Amino acid sequence: MKRHFCNRVIGLAAGTVVFGAISACGGAGGGLDVADGGIRGTGSSVGPVSGFGSVFVNGVEFSTDDIPNREVESNDGITAEGLLSEGMILRVEGEWFDDGKGTAEKLSYDDTLRGPVDLVTADPSGAGEFVTLSVMGQSVLVDRQTVVRGTTYATLLGEPSITDHVRVSAWRQADGSYRAGYIEVINPDLTSIELEGTLSAVDISQNQFTIGTITVEYDENSVSFGSDLTEANLINGAVLEVEGTLSGSVVTAATIDRDDARRFSRSSADDIEFTAIIDASYAPSGAGTLPGEFTMGGLTVRVTDATELDDTITLDELTEGLLIQVEGQFVSDTVVEAEEIELRDGDAKIRGVVSLTTDSAFFIGGVEVRVGPTTTFTVEDGSDITLQMLPVGNTAVEVEGIEKELGADIFIDALRVEVDSEEADFGDRDKFELEGQLRGISAIPGTITLFGVQINDTSADYDNVLRGEIVDAFFGGDAPIILEVEYRKTASGYTADEIKLEESDDD
């Protein structure tokens, strides 16, 4: 699912969070340049890893020096920091500061799913925006923000009959499907299966239940229940996690635990920052000074008059399926009062060869791409790369990010940067693909403007819309118009070959 937002500055009482300049460092490419290093929070931070040189989670560079051997608490083979990868959803317990630094006391990781792929289904629109995998009957969405290891996104698009085993780190969505932050093809091992999902056909007398297409059997005398669970918790509709051995469509459970929502549980300290998908949309409360609530990660997030929203989202856009980051405090074991909310879903993208890099940004097709501590850098073949290592002038780079406006500057705040494994053909080095908000258009065929870049559209093919309709909508409406543009660099500037109107919300 893709969602688009017009850029605006939003403040609830106190105003917005305004981020300073970003400077590059470490594997994540940057850190927030702020005034001081006072303590901002003590508790848990849960989100996808975006870089190393320490561990970057939720925009904070957590030092792991105080953790013996940089150990990771996990029963999935991810036992040390060096085995983590960008995109894995990690829980960090420790403290974080106003200067974008933090100190980790404990790292915890758990796979969401681990086992064989049944089926691969590509984006039915043909746009290649996502791939859906069935992993032991569980639906997993892999999109352009997902970090893919052991294979490539392009391979997944072209492999409808893949039968590999995969490791998946994902967020559960409201409909019971999953959206992957990380997926890796691994060596098959039917004795080390991890399955998560909704229980049905529970029959305690027969020591079995069903998760999707898989029957789970257990020996009540030997199975290990985690997180204070007992056999009494095995009820229809419960969402649990099972690890064990797979034979055909039957898993023999060695352990049964609560699902991955436990990664968001309250720690001994009350502060939390976490990235997750909204389960139930924001609803105003109409009571006192409390604007409203929504749910994500199994927690109720309470929005107050003091809650600060970043400049790319409004309260009515806090809808089911959106990936966001919340920082706040627990007021009970299941309720978090939000201090800050920011978008972590992309609404802009560009692909092409990099023309220039700076300490905190790079340029593709005239568009500025800024990087920060939440930016993930990967190479298509799975190798590592940093901003300083980005190839200039010869290799295609694909960016997924958030369109932002700061003063006169309009740019992409990068969430994911992926570099192709091979150099681009010479004839493709001046070709670009861009998706973003239309910022200007001439009344007659001449130019369109996106991200401050003027593109000649005199000879462009308008694929699914008439140019006149876009002109009327641009000058007569206030809703943002999102375009997909294929264009090229010429001696006289940039020229569009194909322009397509992107739907405001498509699956």
CSV table of C-alpha atoms in Angstrom, one decimal, residues 16 45 63 69 108 116 130 154 186 223 260 265 271 312 336 375 381 437 502:
chain,number,residue,atom,x,y,z
A,16,THR,CA,6.5,21.2,15.3
A,45,SER,CA,13.5,1.8,21.5
A,63,SER,CA,26.6,2.6,21.6
A,69,ASN,CA,30.6,-9.2,23.6
A,108,SER,CA,16.8,-8.2,21.7
A,116,PRO,CA,9.7,-22.3,3.4
A,130,PHE,CA,5.6,-4.8,-4.1
A,154,ALA,CA,14.1,-8.1,-8.9
A,186,ILE,CA,18.5,-18.9,4.2
A,223,VAL,CA,6.6,-27.9,25.1
A,260,ASP,CA,6.1,-10.2,18.2
A,265,SER,CA,6.2,-4.3,26.0
A,271,ASP,CA,10.0,6.0,28.0
A,312,THR,CA,4.6,15.5,6.7
A,336,VAL,CA,1.5,5.3,25.6
A,375,THR,CA,18.4,6.1,6.1
A,381,ASP,CA,23.8,-7.9,-4.1
A,437,GLN,CA,4.2,16.1,-5.9
A,502,GLU,CA,-0.3,8.3,-9.4
